[in-house]
mmCIF file with all atom_site columns, C-alpha atoms in Angstrom:
data_model
loop_
_atom_site.group_PDB
_atom_site.id
_atom_site.type_symbol
_atom_site.label_atom_id
_atom_site.label_alt_id
_atom_site.label_comp_id
_atom_site.label_asym_id
_atom_site.label_entity_id
_atom_site.label_seq_id
_atom_site.pdbx_PDB_ins_code
_atom_site.Cartn_x
_atom_site.Cartn_y
_atom_site.Cartn_z
_atom_site.occupancy
_atom_site.B_iso_or_equiv
_atom_site.pdbx_formal_charge
_atom_site.auth_seq_id
_atom_site.auth_comp_id
_atom_site.auth_asym_id
_atom_site.auth_atom_id
_atom_site.pdbx_PDB_model_num
ATOM 1   C CA . MET A 1 1   ? -0.023  -0.017 0.082  1.00 55.00 ? 1   MET A CA 1
ATOM 2   C CA . SER A 1 2   ? 1.282   3.753  -0.887 1.00 65.00 ? 2   SER A CA 1
ATOM 3   C CA . VAL A 1 3   ? 2.112   5.972  1.603  1.00 60.00 ? 3   VAL A CA 1
ATOM 4   C CA . ARG A 1 4   ? -0.724  8.531  0.117  1.00 60.00 ? 4   ARG A CA 1
ATOM 5   C CA . LYS A 1 5   ? -3.234  5.459  0.467  1.00 57.00 ? 5   LYS A CA 1
ATOM 6   C CA . THR A 1 6   ? -2.254  4.645  4.180  1.00 53.00 ? 6   THR A CA 1
ATOM 7   C CA . LEU A 1 7   ? -2.598  8.460  5.034  1.00 49.00 ? 7   LEU A CA 1
ATOM 8   C CA . ILE A 1 8   ? -5.828  8.636  3.484  1.00 58.00 ? 8   ILE A CA 1
ATOM 9   C CA . ALA A 1 9   ? -6.796  5.619  5.500  1.00 55.00 ? 9   ALA A CA 1
ATOM 10  C CA . ALA A 1 10  ? -5.537  6.850  8.672  1.00 53.00 ? 10  ALA A CA 1
ATOM 11  C CA . ALA A 1 11  ? -7.606  9.997  8.069  1.00 53.00 ? 11  ALA A CA 1
ATOM 12  C CA . ILE A 1 12  ? -10.868 8.018  7.614  1.00 59.00 ? 12  ILE A CA 1
ATOM 13  C CA . LEU A 1 13  ? -10.244 5.973  10.480 1.00 52.00 ? 13  LEU A CA 1
ATOM 14  C CA . ALA A 1 14  ? -9.766  8.724  12.718 1.00 53.00 ? 14  ALA A CA 1
ATOM 15  C CA . LEU A 1 15  ? -12.939 10.690 11.499 1.00 53.00 ? 15  LEU A CA 1
ATOM 16  C CA . THR A 1 16  ? -14.975 7.816  12.139 1.00 51.00 ? 16  THR A CA 1
ATOM 17  C CA . ALA A 1 17  ? -13.561 7.280  15.852 1.00 48.00 ? 17  ALA A CA 1
ATOM 18  C CA . ASP A 1 18  ? -14.212 11.158 16.189 1.00 50.00 ? 18  ASP A CA 1
ATOM 19  C CA . ALA A 1 19  ? -17.751 11.008 15.182 1.00 51.00 ? 19  ALA A CA 1
ATOM 20  C CA . ALA A 1 20  ? -18.612 7.746  17.100 1.00 48.00 ? 20  ALA A CA 1
ATOM 21  C CA . ALA A 1 21  ? -17.189 9.511  20.005 1.00 49.00 ? 21  ALA A CA 1
ATOM 22  C CA . ALA A 1 22  ? -19.032 12.549 19.784 1.00 57.00 ? 22  ALA A CA 1
ATOM 23  C CA . GLN A 1 23  ? -22.200 10.294 19.127 1.00 68.00 ? 23  GLN A CA 1
ATOM 24  C CA . ALA A 1 24  ? -21.481 8.298  22.755 1.00 85.00 ? 24  ALA A CA 1
ATOM 25  C CA . PRO A 1 25  ? -20.867 10.426 25.730 1.00 94.00 ? 25  PRO A CA 1
ATOM 26  C CA . ASP A 1 26  ? -19.185 9.021  28.533 1.00 94.00 ? 26  ASP A CA 1
ATOM 27  C CA . TYR A 1 27  ? -21.980 9.094  30.893 1.00 95.00 ? 27  TYR A CA 1
ATOM 28  C CA . ALA A 1 28  ? -19.697 6.841  33.649 1.00 93.00 ? 28  ALA A CA 1
ATOM 29  C CA . ARG A 1 29  ? -18.147 10.350 34.319 1.00 94.00 ? 29  ARG A CA 1
ATOM 30  C CA . ALA A 1 30  ? -20.758 12.815 33.760 1.00 97.00 ? 30  ALA A CA 1
ATOM 31  C CA . THR A 1 31  ? -21.520 15.557 36.482 1.00 98.00 ? 31  THR A CA 1
ATOM 32  C CA . ALA A 1 32  ? -23.560 14.806 39.084 1.00 98.00 ? 32  ALA A CA 1
ATOM 33  C CA . VAL A 1 33  ? -26.566 17.347 39.531 1.00 99.00 ? 33  VAL A CA 1
ATOM 34  C CA . GLU A 1 34  ? -29.362 17.176 42.020 1.00 98.00 ? 34  GLU A CA 1
ATOM 35  C CA . VAL A 1 35  ? -32.258 19.079 42.192 1.00 98.00 ? 35  VAL A CA 1
ATOM 36  C CA . GLU A 1 36  ? -35.113 19.328 44.900 1.00 97.00 ? 36  GLU A CA 1
ATOM 37  C CA . VAL A 1 37  ? -38.552 19.786 43.828 1.00 95.00 ? 37  VAL A CA 1
ATOM 38  C CA . ARG A 1 38  ? -40.977 20.487 46.704 1.00 89.00 ? 38  ARG A CA 1
ATOM 39  C CA . SER A 1 39  ? -43.768 23.299 48.175 1.00 86.00 ? 39  SER A CA 1
ATOM 40  C CA . PHE A 1 40  ? -43.367 25.529 45.246 1.00 92.00 ? 40  PHE A CA 1
ATOM 41  C CA . ALA A 1 41  ? -39.560 25.782 44.711 1.00 95.00 ? 41  ALA A CA 1
ATOM 42  C CA . PHE A 1 42  ? -36.553 24.221 42.814 1.00 97.00 ? 42  PHE A CA 1
ATOM 43  C CA . THR A 1 43  ? -33.382 24.068 44.892 1.00 97.00 ? 43  THR A CA 1
ATOM 44  C CA . PRO A 1 44  ? -31.441 25.024 43.686 1.00 98.00 ? 44  PRO A CA 1
ATOM 45  C CA . GLY A 1 45  ? -33.224 27.766 41.720 1.00 98.00 ? 45  GLY A CA 1
ATOM 46  C CA . THR A 1 46  ? -30.666 28.350 39.223 1.00 99.00 ? 46  THR A CA 1
ATOM 47  C CA . ILE A 1 47  ? -29.001 25.448 37.824 1.00 99.00 ? 47  ILE A CA 1
ATOM 48  C CA . HIS A 1 48  ? -25.591 26.103 36.546 1.00 99.00 ? 48  HIS A CA 1
ATOM 49  C CA . LEU A 1 49  ? -23.986 23.317 33.569 1.00 99.00 ? 49  LEU A CA 1
ATOM 50  C CA . ARG A 1 50  ? -21.452 23.375 31.372 1.00 98.00 ? 50  ARG A CA 1
ATOM 51  C CA . ALA A 1 51  ? -21.998 22.965 27.672 1.00 98.00 ? 51  ALA A CA 1
ATOM 52  C CA . GLY A 1 52  ? -20.969 19.295 26.176 1.00 97.00 ? 52  GLY A CA 1
ATOM 53  C CA . VAL A 1 53  ? -20.183 18.095 29.199 1.00 98.00 ? 53  VAL A CA 1
ATOM 54  C CA . PRO A 1 54  ? -22.204 14.997 30.150 1.00 98.00 ? 54  PRO A CA 1
ATOM 55  C CA . VAL A 1 55  ? -24.764 15.348 33.107 1.00 99.00 ? 55  VAL A CA 1
ATOM 56  C CA . ARG A 1 56  ? -26.560 13.131 35.499 1.00 99.00 ? 56  ARG A CA 1
ATOM 57  C CA . LEU A 1 57  ? -29.395 15.276 36.438 1.00 99.00 ? 57  LEU A CA 1
ATOM 58  C CA . THR A 1 58  ? -31.340 13.734 39.308 1.00 99.00 ? 58  THR A CA 1
ATOM 59  C CA . ILE A 1 59  ? -34.828 15.331 40.369 1.00 98.00 ? 59  ILE A CA 1
ATOM 60  C CA . ARG A 1 60  ? -36.243 14.532 43.789 1.00 98.00 ? 60  ARG A CA 1
ATOM 61  C CA . ASP A 1 61  ? -39.677 15.605 44.491 1.00 96.00 ? 61  ASP A CA 1
ATOM 62  C CA . THR A 1 62  ? -40.000 15.595 47.942 1.00 90.00 ? 62  THR A CA 1
ATOM 63  C CA . LYS A 1 63  ? -43.595 16.769 48.399 1.00 84.00 ? 63  LYS A CA 1
ATOM 64  C CA . GLY A 1 64  ? -46.739 16.645 46.339 1.00 87.00 ? 64  GLY A CA 1
ATOM 65  C CA . GLY A 1 65  ? -46.896 16.168 42.730 1.00 92.00 ? 65  GLY A CA 1
ATOM 66  C CA . HIS A 1 66  ? -45.148 18.787 40.576 1.00 96.00 ? 66  HIS A CA 1
ATOM 67  C CA . ASN A 1 67  ? -42.848 18.914 37.014 1.00 97.00 ? 67  ASN A CA 1
ATOM 68  C CA . PHE A 1 68  ? -39.562 19.936 35.799 1.00 98.00 ? 68  PHE A CA 1
ATOM 69  C CA . ALA A 1 69  ? -40.581 21.962 32.733 1.00 99.00 ? 69  ALA A CA 1
ATOM 70  C CA . ALA A 1 70  ? -37.734 23.208 30.656 1.00 99.00 ? 70  ALA A CA 1
ATOM 71  C CA . PRO A 1 71  ? -39.050 22.765 27.059 1.00 99.00 ? 71  PRO A CA 1
ATOM 72  C CA . LYS A 1 72  ? -36.187 24.617 25.298 1.00 99.00 ? 72  LYS A CA 1
ATOM 73  C CA . PHE A 1 73  ? -33.581 23.077 27.290 1.00 99.00 ? 73  PHE A CA 1
ATOM 74  C CA . PHE A 1 74  ? -34.558 19.462 26.648 1.00 99.00 ? 74  PHE A CA 1
ATOM 75  C CA . ALA A 1 75  ? -34.975 20.351 23.010 1.00 99.00 ? 75  ALA A CA 1
ATOM 76  C CA . ALA A 1 76  ? -31.452 21.521 22.789 1.00 99.00 ? 76  ALA A CA 1
ATOM 77  C CA . ALA A 1 77  ? -29.921 18.946 24.875 1.00 99.00 ? 77  ALA A CA 1
ATOM 78  C CA . ARG A 1 78  ? -28.409 15.464 23.765 1.00 98.00 ? 78  ARG A CA 1
ATOM 79  C CA . ILE A 1 79  ? -30.497 13.282 25.899 1.00 98.00 ? 79  ILE A CA 1
ATOM 80  C CA . ALA A 1 80  ? -29.293 9.527  26.641 1.00 97.00 ? 80  ALA A CA 1
ATOM 81  C CA . PRO A 1 81  ? -31.626 7.289  24.588 1.00 97.00 ? 81  PRO A CA 1
ATOM 82  C CA . GLU A 1 82  ? -32.490 5.112  27.143 1.00 97.00 ? 82  GLU A CA 1
ATOM 83  C CA . ASP A 1 83  ? -33.668 8.543  29.475 1.00 98.00 ? 83  ASP A CA 1
ATOM 84  C CA . ALA A 1 84  ? -35.528 10.029 26.289 1.00 98.00 ? 84  ALA A CA 1
ATOM 85  C CA . ALA A 1 85  ? -38.957 8.487  27.151 1.00 98.00 ? 85  ALA A CA 1
ATOM 86  C CA . LYS A 1 86  ? -38.624 10.254 30.761 1.00 98.00 ? 86  LYS A CA 1
ATOM 87  C CA . VAL A 1 87  ? -39.059 13.816 29.147 1.00 99.00 ? 87  VAL A CA 1
ATOM 88  C CA . ARG A 1 88  ? -43.064 14.080 27.559 1.00 98.00 ? 88  ARG A CA 1
ATOM 89  C CA . GLY A 1 89  ? -43.786 17.652 26.157 1.00 97.00 ? 89  GLY A CA 1
ATOM 90  C CA . GLY A 1 90  ? -40.562 19.376 27.389 1.00 98.00 ? 90  GLY A CA 1
ATOM 91  C CA . LYS A 1 91  ? -40.940 18.270 30.879 1.00 98.00 ? 91  LYS A CA 1
ATOM 92  C CA . ILE A 1 92  ? -40.614 15.464 33.834 1.00 98.00 ? 92  ILE A CA 1
ATOM 93  C CA . GLU A 1 93  ? -43.692 14.764 35.685 1.00 97.00 ? 93  GLU A CA 1
ATOM 94  C CA . LEU A 1 94  ? -42.954 13.718 39.187 1.00 96.00 ? 94  LEU A CA 1
ATOM 95  C CA . GLU A 1 95  ? -45.275 12.528 42.316 1.00 93.00 ? 95  GLU A CA 1
ATOM 96  C CA . GLY A 1 96  ? -44.503 12.982 45.714 1.00 90.00 ? 96  GLY A CA 1
ATOM 97  C CA . GLY A 1 97  ? -41.498 11.426 46.785 1.00 93.00 ? 97  GLY A CA 1
ATOM 98  C CA . ASP A 1 98  ? -40.217 10.153 43.011 1.00 96.00 ? 98  ASP A CA 1
ATOM 99  C CA . THR A 1 99  ? -36.963 10.494 42.022 1.00 98.00 ? 99  THR A CA 1
ATOM 100 C CA . VAL A 1 100 ? -36.035 10.605 38.323 1.00 98.00 ? 100 VAL A CA 1
ATOM 101 C CA . THR A 1 101 ? -32.712 10.542 37.192 1.00 99.00 ? 101 THR A CA 1
ATOM 102 C CA . ILE A 1 102 ? -31.816 11.326 33.227 1.00 98.00 ? 102 ILE A CA 1
ATOM 103 C CA . HIS A 1 103 ? -28.220 11.355 31.574 1.00 99.00 ? 103 HIS A CA 1
ATOM 104 C CA . LEU A 1 104 ? -28.011 14.417 28.911 1.00 99.00 ? 104 LEU A CA 1
ATOM 105 C CA . VAL A 1 105 ? -25.311 16.799 27.220 1.00 98.00 ? 105 VAL A CA 1
ATOM 106 C CA . PRO A 1 106 ? -26.603 20.404 27.459 1.00 99.00 ? 106 PRO A CA 1
ATOM 107 C CA . ALA A 1 107 ? -26.192 22.974 24.968 1.00 99.00 ? 107 ALA A CA 1
ATOM 108 C CA . ALA A 1 108 ? -25.305 26.332 25.509 1.00 99.00 ? 108 ALA A CA 1
ATOM 109 C CA . GLY A 1 109 ? -27.714 28.777 26.479 1.00 99.00 ? 109 GLY A CA 1
ATOM 110 C CA . THR A 1 110 ? -30.149 30.420 29.436 1.00 99.00 ? 110 THR A CA 1
ATOM 111 C CA . TYR A 1 111 ? -33.305 28.435 29.972 1.00 99.00 ? 111 TYR A CA 1
ATOM 112 C CA . LYS A 1 112 ? -36.674 28.754 32.011 1.00 99.00 ? 112 LYS A CA 1
ATOM 113 C CA . LEU A 1 113 ? -37.552 26.323 34.471 1.00 99.00 ? 113 LEU A CA 1
ATOM 114 C CA . THR A 1 114 ? -40.996 26.172 35.758 1.00 98.00 ? 114 THR A CA 1
ATOM 115 C CA . CYS A 1 115 ? -43.673 23.787 37.232 1.00 97.00 ? 115 CYS A CA 1
ATOM 116 C CA . THR A 1 116 ? -46.845 23.833 34.819 1.00 97.00 ? 116 THR A CA 1
ATOM 117 C CA . HIS A 1 117 ? -49.223 22.564 37.197 1.00 96.00 ? 117 HIS A CA 1
ATOM 118 C CA . PHE A 1 118 ? -52.378 24.518 37.833 1.00 95.00 ? 118 PHE A CA 1
ATOM 119 C CA . LEU A 1 119 ? -50.837 28.041 39.741 1.00 95.00 ? 119 LEU A CA 1
ATOM 120 C CA . HIS A 1 120 ? -47.588 26.529 40.873 1.00 95.00 ? 120 HIS A CA 1
ATOM 121 C CA . THR A 1 121 ? -45.363 29.151 38.524 1.00 95.00 ? 121 THR A CA 1
ATOM 122 C CA . SER A 1 122 ? -47.640 31.848 40.043 1.00 94.00 ? 122 SER A CA 1
ATOM 123 C CA . PHE A 1 123 ? -46.835 30.706 43.661 1.00 94.00 ? 123 PHE A CA 1
ATOM 124 C CA . GLY A 1 124 ? -42.738 30.887 42.754 1.00 93.00 ? 124 GLY A CA 1
ATOM 125 C CA . MET A 1 125 ? -42.038 27.225 41.466 1.00 96.00 ? 125 MET A CA 1
ATOM 126 C CA . LYS A 1 126 ? -39.774 28.731 38.443 1.00 97.00 ? 126 LYS A CA 1
ATOM 127 C CA . GLY A 1 127 ? -36.099 29.040 37.834 1.00 98.00 ? 127 GLY A CA 1
ATOM 128 C CA . SER A 1 128 ? -33.750 28.596 35.035 1.00 99.00 ? 128 SER A CA 1
ATOM 129 C CA . ILE A 1 129 ? -30.890 26.780 33.498 1.00 99.00 ? 129 ILE A CA 1
ATOM 130 C CA . VAL A 1 130 ? -27.693 28.537 32.630 1.00 99.00 ? 130 VAL A CA 1
ATOM 131 C CA . VAL A 1 131 ? -25.317 26.426 30.439 1.00 99.00 ? 131 VAL A CA 1
ATOM 132 C CA . ASP A 1 132 ? -21.769 28.024 29.857 1.00 98.00 ? 132 ASP A CA 1
#
């Protein structure tokens, strides 16, 4: 095989490896982020993430039924295929005592976070997700 063919083959192999790595984030090394959902509040109220860095997001509902609604955030993020069904219509539904964990890679931006249950946002159940 000529040097030129060898270099072309090596370049193709490198590009293929890079594409495969980009498609499969290493969730074993994901940044752990925990959010508590309780009586009309998210704690923390502002969630800070790094763009492109895999995240293991755990949401705990300590009281009553709520949801974690961030449609633009979820639409922009790469959600692990096995967790995609946990997000419906841009939100994760939780009953009192539920804990939901989702793996994703966030995209840069600032996103609104709310609970869309009746009057919950009016009572202060809102926050933001900041991805730098």
